[in-house]
Coordinates of N, CA and C in Angstrom, one line a residue:
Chain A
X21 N 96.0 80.6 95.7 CA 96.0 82.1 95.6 C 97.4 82.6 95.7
X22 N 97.6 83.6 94.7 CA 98.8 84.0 94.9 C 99.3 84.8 96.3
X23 N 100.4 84.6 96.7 CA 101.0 85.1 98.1 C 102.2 86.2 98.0
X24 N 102.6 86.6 99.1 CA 103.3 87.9 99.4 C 104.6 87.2 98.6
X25 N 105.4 88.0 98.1 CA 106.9 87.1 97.4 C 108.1 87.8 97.5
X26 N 109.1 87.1 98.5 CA 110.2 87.9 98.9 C 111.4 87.6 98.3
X27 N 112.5 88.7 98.0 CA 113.1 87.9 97.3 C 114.7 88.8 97.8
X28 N 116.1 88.4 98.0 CA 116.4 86.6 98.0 C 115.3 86.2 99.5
X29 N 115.7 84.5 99.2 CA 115.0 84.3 100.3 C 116.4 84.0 101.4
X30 N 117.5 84.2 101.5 CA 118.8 84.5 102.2 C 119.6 85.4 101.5
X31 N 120.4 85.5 102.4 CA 121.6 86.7 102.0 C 122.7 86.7 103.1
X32 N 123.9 86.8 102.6 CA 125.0 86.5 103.2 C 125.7 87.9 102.8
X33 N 126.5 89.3 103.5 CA 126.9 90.0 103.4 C 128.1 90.2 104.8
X34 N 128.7 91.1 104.2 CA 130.0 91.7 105.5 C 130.0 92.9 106.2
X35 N 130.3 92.5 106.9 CA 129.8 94.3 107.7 C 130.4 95.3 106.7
X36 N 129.6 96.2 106.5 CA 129.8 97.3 106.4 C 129.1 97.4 104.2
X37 N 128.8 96.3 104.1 CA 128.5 95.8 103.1 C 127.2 96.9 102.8
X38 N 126.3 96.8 101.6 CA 124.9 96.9 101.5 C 123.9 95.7 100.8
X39 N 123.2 95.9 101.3 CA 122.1 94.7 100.3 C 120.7 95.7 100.2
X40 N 119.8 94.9 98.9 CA 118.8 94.9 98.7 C 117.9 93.9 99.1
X41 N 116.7 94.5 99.4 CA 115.7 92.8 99.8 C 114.5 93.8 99.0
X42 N 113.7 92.5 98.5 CA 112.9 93.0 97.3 C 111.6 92.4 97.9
X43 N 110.6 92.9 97.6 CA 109.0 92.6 98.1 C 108.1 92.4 96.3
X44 N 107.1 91.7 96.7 CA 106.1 92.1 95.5 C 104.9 91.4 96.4
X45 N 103.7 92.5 96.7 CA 102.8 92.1 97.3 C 101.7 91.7 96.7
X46 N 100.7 90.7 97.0 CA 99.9 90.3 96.4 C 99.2 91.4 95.4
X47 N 98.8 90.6 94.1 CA 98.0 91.3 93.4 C 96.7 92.1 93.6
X48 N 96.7 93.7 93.2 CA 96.3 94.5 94.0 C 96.2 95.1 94.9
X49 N 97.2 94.3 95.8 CA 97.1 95.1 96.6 C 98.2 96.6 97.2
X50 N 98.0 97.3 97.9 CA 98.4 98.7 97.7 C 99.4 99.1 98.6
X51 N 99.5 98.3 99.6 CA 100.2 99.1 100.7 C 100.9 97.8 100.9
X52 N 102.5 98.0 101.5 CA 103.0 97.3 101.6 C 104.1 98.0 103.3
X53 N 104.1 97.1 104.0 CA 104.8 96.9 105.6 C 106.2 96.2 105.5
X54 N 106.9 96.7 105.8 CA 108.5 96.2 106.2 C 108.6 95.8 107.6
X55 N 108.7 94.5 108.3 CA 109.6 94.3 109.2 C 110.4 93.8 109.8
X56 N 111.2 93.8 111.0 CA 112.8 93.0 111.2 C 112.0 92.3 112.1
X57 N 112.9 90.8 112.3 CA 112.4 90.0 113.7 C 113.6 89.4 113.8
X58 N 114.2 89.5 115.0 CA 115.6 89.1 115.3 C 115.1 87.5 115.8
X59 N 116.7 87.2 116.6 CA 116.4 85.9 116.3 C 115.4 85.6 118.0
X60 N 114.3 84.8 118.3 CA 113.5 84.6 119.5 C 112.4 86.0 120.2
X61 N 112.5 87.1 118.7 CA 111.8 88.2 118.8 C 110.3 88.2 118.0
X62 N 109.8 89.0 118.9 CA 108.5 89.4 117.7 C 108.8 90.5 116.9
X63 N 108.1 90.5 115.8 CA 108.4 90.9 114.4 C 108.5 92.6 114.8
X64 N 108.9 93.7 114.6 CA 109.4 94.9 114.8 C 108.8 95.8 113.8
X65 N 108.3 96.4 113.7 CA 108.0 97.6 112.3 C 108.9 98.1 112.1
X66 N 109.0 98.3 110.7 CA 110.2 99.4 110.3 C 109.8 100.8 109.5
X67 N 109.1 100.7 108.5 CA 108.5 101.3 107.6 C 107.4 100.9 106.5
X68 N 106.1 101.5 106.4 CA 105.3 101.1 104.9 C 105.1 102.3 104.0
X69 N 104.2 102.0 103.2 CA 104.1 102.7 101.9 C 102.5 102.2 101.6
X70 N 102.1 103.2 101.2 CA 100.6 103.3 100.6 C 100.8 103.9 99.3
X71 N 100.4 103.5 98.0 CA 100.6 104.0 96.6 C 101.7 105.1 96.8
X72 N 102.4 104.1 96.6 CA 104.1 104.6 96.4 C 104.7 105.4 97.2
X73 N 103.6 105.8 98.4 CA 104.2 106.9 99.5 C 104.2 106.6 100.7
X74 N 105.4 106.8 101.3 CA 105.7 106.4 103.1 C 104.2 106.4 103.7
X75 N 103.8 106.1 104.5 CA 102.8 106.1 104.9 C 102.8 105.8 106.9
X76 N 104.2 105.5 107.0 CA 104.4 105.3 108.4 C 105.8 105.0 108.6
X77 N 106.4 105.2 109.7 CA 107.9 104.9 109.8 C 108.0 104.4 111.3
X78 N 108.6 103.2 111.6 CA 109.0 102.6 112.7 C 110.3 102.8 113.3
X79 N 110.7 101.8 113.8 CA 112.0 101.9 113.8 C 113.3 101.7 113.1
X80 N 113.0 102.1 112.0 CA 114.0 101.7 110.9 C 115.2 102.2 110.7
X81 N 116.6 102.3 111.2 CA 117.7 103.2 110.9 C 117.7 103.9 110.3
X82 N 118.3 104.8 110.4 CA 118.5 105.8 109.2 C 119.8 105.6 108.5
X83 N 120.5 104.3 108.2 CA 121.6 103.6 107.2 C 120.7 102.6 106.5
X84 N 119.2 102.4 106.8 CA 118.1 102.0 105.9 C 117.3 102.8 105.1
X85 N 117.0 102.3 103.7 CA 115.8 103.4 103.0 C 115.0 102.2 102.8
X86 N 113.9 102.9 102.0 CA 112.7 101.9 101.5 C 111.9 103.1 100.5
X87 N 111.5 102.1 99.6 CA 110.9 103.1 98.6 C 109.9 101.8 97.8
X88 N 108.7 102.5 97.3 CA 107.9 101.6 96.7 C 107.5 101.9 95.4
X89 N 107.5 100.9 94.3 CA 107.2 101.7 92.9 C 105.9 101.3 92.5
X90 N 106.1 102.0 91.0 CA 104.6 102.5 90.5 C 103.9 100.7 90.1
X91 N 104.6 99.7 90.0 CA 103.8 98.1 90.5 C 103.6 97.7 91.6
X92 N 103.8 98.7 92.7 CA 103.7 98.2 94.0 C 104.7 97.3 94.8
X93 N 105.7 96.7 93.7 CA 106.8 95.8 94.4 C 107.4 97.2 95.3
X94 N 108.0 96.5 96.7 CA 108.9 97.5 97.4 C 110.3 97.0 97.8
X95 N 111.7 97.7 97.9 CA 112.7 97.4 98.1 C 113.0 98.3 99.6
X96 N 113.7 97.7 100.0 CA 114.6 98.1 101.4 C 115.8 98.0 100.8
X97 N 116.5 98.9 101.4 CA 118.0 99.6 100.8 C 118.8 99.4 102.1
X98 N 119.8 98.4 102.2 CA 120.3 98.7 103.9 C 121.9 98.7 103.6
X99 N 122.3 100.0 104.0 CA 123.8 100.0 103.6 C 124.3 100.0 105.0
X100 N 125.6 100.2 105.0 CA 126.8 100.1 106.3 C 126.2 98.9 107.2
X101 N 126.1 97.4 106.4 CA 125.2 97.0 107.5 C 126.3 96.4 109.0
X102 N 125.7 96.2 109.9 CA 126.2 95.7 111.2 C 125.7 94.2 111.6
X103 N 126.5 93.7 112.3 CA 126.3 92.5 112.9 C 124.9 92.1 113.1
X104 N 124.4 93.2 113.7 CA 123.2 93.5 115.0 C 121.9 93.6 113.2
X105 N 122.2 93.5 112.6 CA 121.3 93.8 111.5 C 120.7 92.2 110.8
X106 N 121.7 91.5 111.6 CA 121.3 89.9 110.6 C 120.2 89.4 111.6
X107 N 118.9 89.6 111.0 CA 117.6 88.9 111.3 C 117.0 88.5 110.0
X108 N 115.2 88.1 110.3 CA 114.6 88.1 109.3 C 114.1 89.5 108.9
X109 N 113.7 89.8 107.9 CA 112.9 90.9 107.2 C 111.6 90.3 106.4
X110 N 110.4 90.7 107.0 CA 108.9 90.6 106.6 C 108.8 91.2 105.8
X111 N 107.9 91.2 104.9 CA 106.9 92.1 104.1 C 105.9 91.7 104.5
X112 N 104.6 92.8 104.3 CA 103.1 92.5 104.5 C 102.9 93.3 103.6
X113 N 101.4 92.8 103.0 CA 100.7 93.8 102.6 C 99.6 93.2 102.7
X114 N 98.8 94.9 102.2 CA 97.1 94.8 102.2 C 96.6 95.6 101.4
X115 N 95.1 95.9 101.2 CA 94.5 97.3 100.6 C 94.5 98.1 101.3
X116 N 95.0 99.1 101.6 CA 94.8 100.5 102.6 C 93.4 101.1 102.8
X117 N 93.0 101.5 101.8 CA 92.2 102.4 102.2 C 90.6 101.5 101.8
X118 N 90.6 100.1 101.5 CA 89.5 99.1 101.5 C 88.8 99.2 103.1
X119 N 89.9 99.4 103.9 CA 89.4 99.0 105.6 C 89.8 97.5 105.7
X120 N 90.5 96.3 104.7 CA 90.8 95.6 105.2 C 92.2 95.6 106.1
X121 N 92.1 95.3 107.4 CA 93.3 95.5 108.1 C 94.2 94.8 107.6
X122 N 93.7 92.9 107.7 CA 94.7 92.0 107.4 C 95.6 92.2 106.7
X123 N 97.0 91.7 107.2 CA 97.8 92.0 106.7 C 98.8 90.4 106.9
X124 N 98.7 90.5 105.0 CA 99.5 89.1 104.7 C 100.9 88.8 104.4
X125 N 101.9 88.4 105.1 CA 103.0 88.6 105.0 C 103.8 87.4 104.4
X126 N 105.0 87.5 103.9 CA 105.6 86.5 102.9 C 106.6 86.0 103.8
X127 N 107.0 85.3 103.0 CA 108.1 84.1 103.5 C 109.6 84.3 104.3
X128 N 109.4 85.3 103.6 CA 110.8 86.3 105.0 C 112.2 86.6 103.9
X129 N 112.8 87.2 104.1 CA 114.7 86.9 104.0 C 115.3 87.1 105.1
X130 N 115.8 85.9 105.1 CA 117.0 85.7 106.3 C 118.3 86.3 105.8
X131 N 118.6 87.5 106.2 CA 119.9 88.2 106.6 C 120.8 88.3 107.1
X132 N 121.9 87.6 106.8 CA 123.4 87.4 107.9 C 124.1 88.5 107.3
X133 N 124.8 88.6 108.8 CA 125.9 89.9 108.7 C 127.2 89.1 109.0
X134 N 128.0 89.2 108.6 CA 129.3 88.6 108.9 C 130.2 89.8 109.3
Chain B
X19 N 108.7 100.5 125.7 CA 107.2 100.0 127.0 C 106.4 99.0 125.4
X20 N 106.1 98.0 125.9 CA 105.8 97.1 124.6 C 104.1 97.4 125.2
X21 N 104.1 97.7 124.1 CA 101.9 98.3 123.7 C 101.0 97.0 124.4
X22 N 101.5 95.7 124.0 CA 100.6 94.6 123.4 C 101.6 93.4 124.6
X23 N 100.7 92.9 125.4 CA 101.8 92.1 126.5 C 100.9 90.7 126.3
X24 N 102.1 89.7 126.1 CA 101.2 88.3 125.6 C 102.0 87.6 127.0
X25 N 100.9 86.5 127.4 CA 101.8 85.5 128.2 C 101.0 84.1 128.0
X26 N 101.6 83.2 128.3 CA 102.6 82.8 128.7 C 103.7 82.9 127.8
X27 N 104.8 82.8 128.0 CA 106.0 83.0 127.1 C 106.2 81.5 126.4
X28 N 106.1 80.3 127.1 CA 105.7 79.2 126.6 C 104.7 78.4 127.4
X29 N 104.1 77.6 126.7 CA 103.7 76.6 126.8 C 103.5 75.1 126.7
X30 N 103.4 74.4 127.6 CA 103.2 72.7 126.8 C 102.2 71.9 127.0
X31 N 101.2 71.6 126.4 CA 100.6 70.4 126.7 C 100.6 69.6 125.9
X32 N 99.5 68.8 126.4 CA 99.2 67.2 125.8 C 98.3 67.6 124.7
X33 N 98.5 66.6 123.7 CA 97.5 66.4 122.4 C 96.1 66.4 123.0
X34 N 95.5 67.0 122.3 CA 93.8 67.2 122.8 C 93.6 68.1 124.0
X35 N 94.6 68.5 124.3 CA 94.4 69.5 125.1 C 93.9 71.2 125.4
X36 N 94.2 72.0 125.8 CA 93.2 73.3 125.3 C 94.1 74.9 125.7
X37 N 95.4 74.7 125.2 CA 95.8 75.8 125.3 C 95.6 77.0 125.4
X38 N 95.4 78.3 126.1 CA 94.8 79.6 126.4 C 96.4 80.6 126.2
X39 N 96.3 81.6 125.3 CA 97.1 82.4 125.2 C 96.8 83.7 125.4
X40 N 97.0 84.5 126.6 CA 96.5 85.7 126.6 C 97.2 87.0 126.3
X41 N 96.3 87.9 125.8 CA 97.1 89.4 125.4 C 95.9 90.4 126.0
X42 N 96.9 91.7 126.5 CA 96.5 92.6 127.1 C 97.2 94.1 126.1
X43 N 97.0 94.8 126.6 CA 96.6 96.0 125.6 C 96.1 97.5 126.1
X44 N 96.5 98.2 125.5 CA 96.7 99.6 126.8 C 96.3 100.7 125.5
X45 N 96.5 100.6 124.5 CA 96.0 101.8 123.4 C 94.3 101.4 123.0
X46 N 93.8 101.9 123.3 CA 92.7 102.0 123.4 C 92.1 102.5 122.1
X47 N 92.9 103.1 121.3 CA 92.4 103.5 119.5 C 92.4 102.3 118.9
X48 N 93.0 101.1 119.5 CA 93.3 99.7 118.9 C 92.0 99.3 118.8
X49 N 91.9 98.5 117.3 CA 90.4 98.7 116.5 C 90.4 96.7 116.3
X50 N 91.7 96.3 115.9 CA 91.5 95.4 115.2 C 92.9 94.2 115.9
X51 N 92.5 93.2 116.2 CA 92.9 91.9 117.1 C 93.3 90.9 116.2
X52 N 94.5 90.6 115.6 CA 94.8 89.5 115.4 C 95.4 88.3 115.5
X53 N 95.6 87.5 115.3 CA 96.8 86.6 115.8 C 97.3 85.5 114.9
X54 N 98.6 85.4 114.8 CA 99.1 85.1 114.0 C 100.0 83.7 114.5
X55 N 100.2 82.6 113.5 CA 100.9 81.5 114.2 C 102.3 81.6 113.1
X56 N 103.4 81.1 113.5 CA 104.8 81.2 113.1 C 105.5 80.1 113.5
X57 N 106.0 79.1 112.3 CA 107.1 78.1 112.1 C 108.2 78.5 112.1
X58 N 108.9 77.7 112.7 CA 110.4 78.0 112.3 C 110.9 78.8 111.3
X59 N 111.3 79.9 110.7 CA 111.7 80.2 109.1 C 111.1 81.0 108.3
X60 N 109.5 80.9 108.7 CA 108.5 80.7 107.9 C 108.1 82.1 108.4
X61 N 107.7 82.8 107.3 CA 106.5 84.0 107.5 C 105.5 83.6 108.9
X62 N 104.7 84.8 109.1 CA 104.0 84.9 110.5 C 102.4 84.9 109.4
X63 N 101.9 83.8 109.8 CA 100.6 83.3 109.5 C 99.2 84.0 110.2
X64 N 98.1 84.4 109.4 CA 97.1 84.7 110.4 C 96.6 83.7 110.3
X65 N 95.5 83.7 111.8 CA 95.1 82.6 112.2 C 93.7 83.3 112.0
X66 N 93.1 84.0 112.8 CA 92.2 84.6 113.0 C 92.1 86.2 113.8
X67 N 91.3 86.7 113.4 CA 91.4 88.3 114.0 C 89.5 88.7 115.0
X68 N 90.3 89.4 115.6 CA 88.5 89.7 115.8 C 89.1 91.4 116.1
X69 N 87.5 92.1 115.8 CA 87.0 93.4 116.5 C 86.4 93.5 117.5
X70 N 86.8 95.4 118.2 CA 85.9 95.2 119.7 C 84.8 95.2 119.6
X71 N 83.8 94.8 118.3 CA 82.3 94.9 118.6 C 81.7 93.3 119.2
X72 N 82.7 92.6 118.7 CA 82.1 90.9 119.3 C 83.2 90.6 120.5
X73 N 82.7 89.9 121.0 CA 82.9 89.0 122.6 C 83.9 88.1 122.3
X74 N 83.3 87.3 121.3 CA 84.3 85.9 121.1 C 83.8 85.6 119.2
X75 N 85.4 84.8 118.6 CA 85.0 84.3 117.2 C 85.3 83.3 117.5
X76 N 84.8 82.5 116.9 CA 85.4 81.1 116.8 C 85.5 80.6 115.1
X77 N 87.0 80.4 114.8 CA 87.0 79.7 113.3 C 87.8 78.0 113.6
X78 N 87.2 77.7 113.1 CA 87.8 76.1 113.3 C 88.0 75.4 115.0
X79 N 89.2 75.3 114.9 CA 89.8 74.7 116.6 C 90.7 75.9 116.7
X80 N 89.8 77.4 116.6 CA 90.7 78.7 117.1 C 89.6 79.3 117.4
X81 N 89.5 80.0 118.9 CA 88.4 81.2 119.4 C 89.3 81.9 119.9
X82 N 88.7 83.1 119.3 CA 89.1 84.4 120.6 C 88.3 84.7 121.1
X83 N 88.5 84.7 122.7 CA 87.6 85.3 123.4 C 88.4 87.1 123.8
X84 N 87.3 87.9 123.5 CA 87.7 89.4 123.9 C 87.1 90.3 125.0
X85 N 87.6 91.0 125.8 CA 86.8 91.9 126.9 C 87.4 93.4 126.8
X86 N 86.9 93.6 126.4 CA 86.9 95.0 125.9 C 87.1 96.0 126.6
X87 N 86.1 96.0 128.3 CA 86.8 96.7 128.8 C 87.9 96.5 130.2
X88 N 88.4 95.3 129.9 CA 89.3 95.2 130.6 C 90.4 95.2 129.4
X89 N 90.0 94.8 128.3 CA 91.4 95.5 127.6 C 92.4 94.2 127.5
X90 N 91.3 92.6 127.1 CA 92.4 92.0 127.4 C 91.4 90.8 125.9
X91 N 92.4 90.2 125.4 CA 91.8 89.0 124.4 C 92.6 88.2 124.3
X92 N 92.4 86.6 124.4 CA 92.9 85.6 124.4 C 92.5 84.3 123.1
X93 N 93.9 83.5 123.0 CA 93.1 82.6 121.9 C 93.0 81.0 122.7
X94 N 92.0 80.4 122.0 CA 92.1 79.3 123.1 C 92.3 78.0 121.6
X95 N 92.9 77.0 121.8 CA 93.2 76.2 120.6 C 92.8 75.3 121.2
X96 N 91.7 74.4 120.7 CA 90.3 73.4 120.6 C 91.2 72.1 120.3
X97 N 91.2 70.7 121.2 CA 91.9 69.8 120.7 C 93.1 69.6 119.9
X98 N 94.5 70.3 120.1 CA 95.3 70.7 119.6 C 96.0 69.4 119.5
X99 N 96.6 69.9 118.6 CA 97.3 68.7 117.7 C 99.4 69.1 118.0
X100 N 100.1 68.1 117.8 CA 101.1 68.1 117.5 C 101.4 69.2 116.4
X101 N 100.8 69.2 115.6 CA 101.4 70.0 114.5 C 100.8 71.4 114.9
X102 N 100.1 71.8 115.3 CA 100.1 72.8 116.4 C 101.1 73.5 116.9
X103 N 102.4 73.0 117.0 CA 103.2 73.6 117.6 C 103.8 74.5 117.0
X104 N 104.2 75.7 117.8 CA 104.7 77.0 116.8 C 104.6 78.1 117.8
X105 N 104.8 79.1 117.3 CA 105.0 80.4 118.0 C 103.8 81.2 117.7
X106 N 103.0 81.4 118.7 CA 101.7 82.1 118.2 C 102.0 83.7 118.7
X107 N 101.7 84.6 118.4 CA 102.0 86.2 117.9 C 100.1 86.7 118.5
X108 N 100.1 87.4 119.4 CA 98.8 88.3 119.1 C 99.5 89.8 118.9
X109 N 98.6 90.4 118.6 CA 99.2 91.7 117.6 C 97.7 92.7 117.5
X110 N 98.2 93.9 117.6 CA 96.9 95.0 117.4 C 97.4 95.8 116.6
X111 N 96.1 96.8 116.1 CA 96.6 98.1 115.3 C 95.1 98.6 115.1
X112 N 95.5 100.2 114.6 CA 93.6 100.7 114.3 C 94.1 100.9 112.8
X113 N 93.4 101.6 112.3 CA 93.1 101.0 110.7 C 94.4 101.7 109.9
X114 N 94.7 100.5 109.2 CA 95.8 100.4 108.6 C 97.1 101.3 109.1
X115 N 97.0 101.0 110.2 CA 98.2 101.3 111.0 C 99.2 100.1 111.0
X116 N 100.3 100.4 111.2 CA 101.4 98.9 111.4 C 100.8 98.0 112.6
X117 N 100.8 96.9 112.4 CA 100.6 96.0 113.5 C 101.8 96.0 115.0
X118 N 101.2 96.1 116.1 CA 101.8 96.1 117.4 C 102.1 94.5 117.4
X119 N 103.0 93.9 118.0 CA 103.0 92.6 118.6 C 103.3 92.3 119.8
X120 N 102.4 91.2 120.4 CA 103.6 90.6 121.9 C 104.4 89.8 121.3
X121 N 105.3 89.9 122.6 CA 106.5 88.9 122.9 C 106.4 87.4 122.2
X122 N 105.2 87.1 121.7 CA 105.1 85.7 121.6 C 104.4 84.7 122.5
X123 N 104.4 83.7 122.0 CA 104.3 82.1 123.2 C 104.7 80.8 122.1
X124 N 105.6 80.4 122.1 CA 106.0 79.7 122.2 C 105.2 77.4 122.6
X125 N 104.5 77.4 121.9 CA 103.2 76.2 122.1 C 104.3 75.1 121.6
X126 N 104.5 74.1 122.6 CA 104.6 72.6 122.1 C 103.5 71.6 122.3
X127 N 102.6 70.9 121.7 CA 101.8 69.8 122.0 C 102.4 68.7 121.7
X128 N 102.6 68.1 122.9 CA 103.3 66.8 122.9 C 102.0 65.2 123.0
X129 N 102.4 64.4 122.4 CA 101.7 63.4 122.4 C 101.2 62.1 123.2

């Protein structure tokens, strides 16, 4: 079965740099979850999106955006990044408004900040 | 103040053994229980989830047992294996809300 798909699956950047990290959630499905998990941490919410619209906001900077398009792939926008910013970044997704909660998450990007 | 408090932080036993990981929980709108296992590197896996209408699931060599009104659900892992080992995650949320997580636990089964 096809699975959540993150892309890059690493990234190497310099402070003050910006990167993209790119999502495409399983087929069909509608809502898509962003989160950070540092290193020996549990996973952190940042922000999701339900058909193409924020739908919740965690703790996500505000030197981060996120925006979801009309295929449902989602991107995270993270500029001026900082040291303190190199973790992993999750994606999840699910059907929103099915009532299925589960939420299936992909393989991660690992983000270094230099 | 973390929502969702998991302990033990780690654990170790023996193969065939019966590790218990408990989570507690204080938002009370929290509808939906799951728990997730995590490799090194690797995405955060579900394992199994339960709701507060049952007591306990059991899928495979994974049960949750739940108590609803103490507010507390645990997973217990049935003859566990070496490859077993990993960082197990319980996690809440009410419907399609973001998932809460604990701290973790941290499972080695040693042989």
């Amino acid at each position: 079965a096809a699975g959540v798909i993150q892309s890059p699956r690493h990234l190497i950047k310099e402070k003050r740099e910006t990167a993209t990290l790119k999502c495409y959630p399983i087929p069909r499905h509608d809502t898509v979850y962003w989160y950070q998990q540092g290193p020996g941490q549990d996973p952190q919410f940042l922000i999701s999106f339900y058909e193409k619209m924020q739908s919740d906001k965690g703790s996500i900077p505000d030197r981060f955006s996120a925006q979801q398009f009309s295929d449902y792939h989602s991107e995270l926008n993270m500029s001026s990044l900082e040291l303190g910013d190199s973790a992993l970044y999750f994606c999840a997704s699910n059907l929103g408004e099915s009532g299925a909660d589960t939420q299936y998450f992909g393989p991660g990007t690992r983000l270094t900040v230099l | 103040q973390q929502q969702v408090k998991q302990s033990p932080q780690s654990l170790i036993v023996q193969k065939g053994g019966i590790p218990i990981i408990n989570c507690a929980y204080e938002n009370t709108a929290f509808d939906y229980f799951p728990w997730y296992q995590q490799f090194p590197g690797k995405g955060p896996a579900l394992l199994i989830a339960i709701r507060p209408d049952v007591s306990e699931k059991k899928e495979g060599r994974f049960t949750i047992s739940f108590n609803k009104s103490a507010k507390q659900f645990s997973l217990h892992i049935m003859d566990s294996q070496p490859g077993d080992s990993a960082t197990y995650f319980c996690a809440a949320s009410s419907r399609n809300t973001p998932l809460v997580f604990g701290k973790g636990t941290r499972l080695s089964v040693i042989a």
